[in-house]
């Protein structure tokens, strides 16, 4: 086996082969868990020759990781065409926070899509503000017109496509081109699609971020974030993460790498089941819009068709006559759908979501109550039967 997959290999092949250097795996298939704080040197001369400027992939000190973390980071880099490197963080929020810190300084301004994940907003509105950075929000559908919002102080822009509650698909290439022309760094929260369904750097993104907690880990048992970037920002991203003391445990890296190997088959099944359920919901009399990027109801659907290689398992739909109470009756009546926030695992979830509470640059005018579904790996027929039963309860309450 070669140590590194060829650039021309298909994504499924890369997901299996990437990061499995023989010096990290030895004779076994999965890179073992290397637990270490101290890395030992052969001699004082050897210690002296190791420097704090060592690249990853060389022993230095526990905080810089070990083969378990390097292997995962290298795999994520190889799976993102155009990437120079990946930093790992103990959560998706940490990845977003540290990546923004790497490119902002006091006096700067950052633009965030109004569809941003709420903790990204809190970080910008509270923490970055304290650091003297101003946050401004923009309409996710703005496209190339984003250039009209730029000021001399604008230094970074955060995109999230699709939004994880409302699923607007952004014109990432247009926004990133306008940003690049103005010398502004673009960062994308790519958790929904991952590099598999949206190779971000080839679409113009500078720093692509995922909550690996979701599809990379895939089994709802580890928190992790990753930021992947091209040559220009790689050193800055890496140094900032190191200065902030960011490190993930080898056990967590091991589990994330294990998840990564099956990403392809999981994503395909999430996609297929979610599409079947979204189309079924679309025909239900109780349901208004189905906000799934692969369905025409979804704002930015045409852009999704143009730019994405697939769709994943998370989407929302509107209970047209629903309110807080009837929506709760619907969700509580579900058997296979757990009620919880973190998605991307093998189990289905349902969540009441209220995007109007978070927005500042745009209004959320959709009538009815929104439900977000994470479609897991159960048989979609069972999930549909479960939803049908919950609609019966819901209709009885409305009567
Ligand atoms: C969950 C999530 C995050 C944060 O990830 P954590 O690992 O939970 O910190 C960021 N962005 C999106 C879109 C998410 O769904």
Tab-separated table of N, CA and C in Angstrom, residues 97 127 130 270 304 313-314 336:
chain	number	residue	atom	x	y	z
A	97	UNK	N	-14.405	29.503	16.536
A	97	UNK	CA	-13.848	30.589	17.353
A	97	UNK	C	-12.361	30.789	17.053
A	127	UNK	N	-17.915	37.671	22.690
A	127	UNK	CA	-16.450	37.554	22.816
A	127	UNK	C	-15.700	38.468	21.849
A	130	UNK	N	-15.853	42.074	22.774
A	130	UNK	CA	-14.933	42.426	23.865
A	130	UNK	C	-13.510	42.606	23.365
A	270	UNK	N	-27.957	8.452	4.590
A	270	UNK	CA	-28.652	9.622	5.162
A	270	UNK	C	-29.363	10.386	4.038
A	304	UNK	N	-27.807	24.996	-4.943
A	304	UNK	CA	-27.457	23.655	-4.471
A	304	UNK	C	-27.223	22.724	-5.668
A	313	UNK	N	-28.552	14.492	5.714
A	313	UNK	CA	-29.766	13.988	6.353
A	313	UNK	C	-30.518	14.973	7.224
A	314	UNK	N	-30.133	16.251	7.180
A	314	UNK	CA	-30.751	17.237	8.072
A	314	UNK	C	-31.582	18.221	7.256
A	336	UNK	N	-39.250	6.918	17.116
A	336	UNK	CA	-37.870	6.693	16.663
A	336	UNK	C	-37.030	7.968	16.664
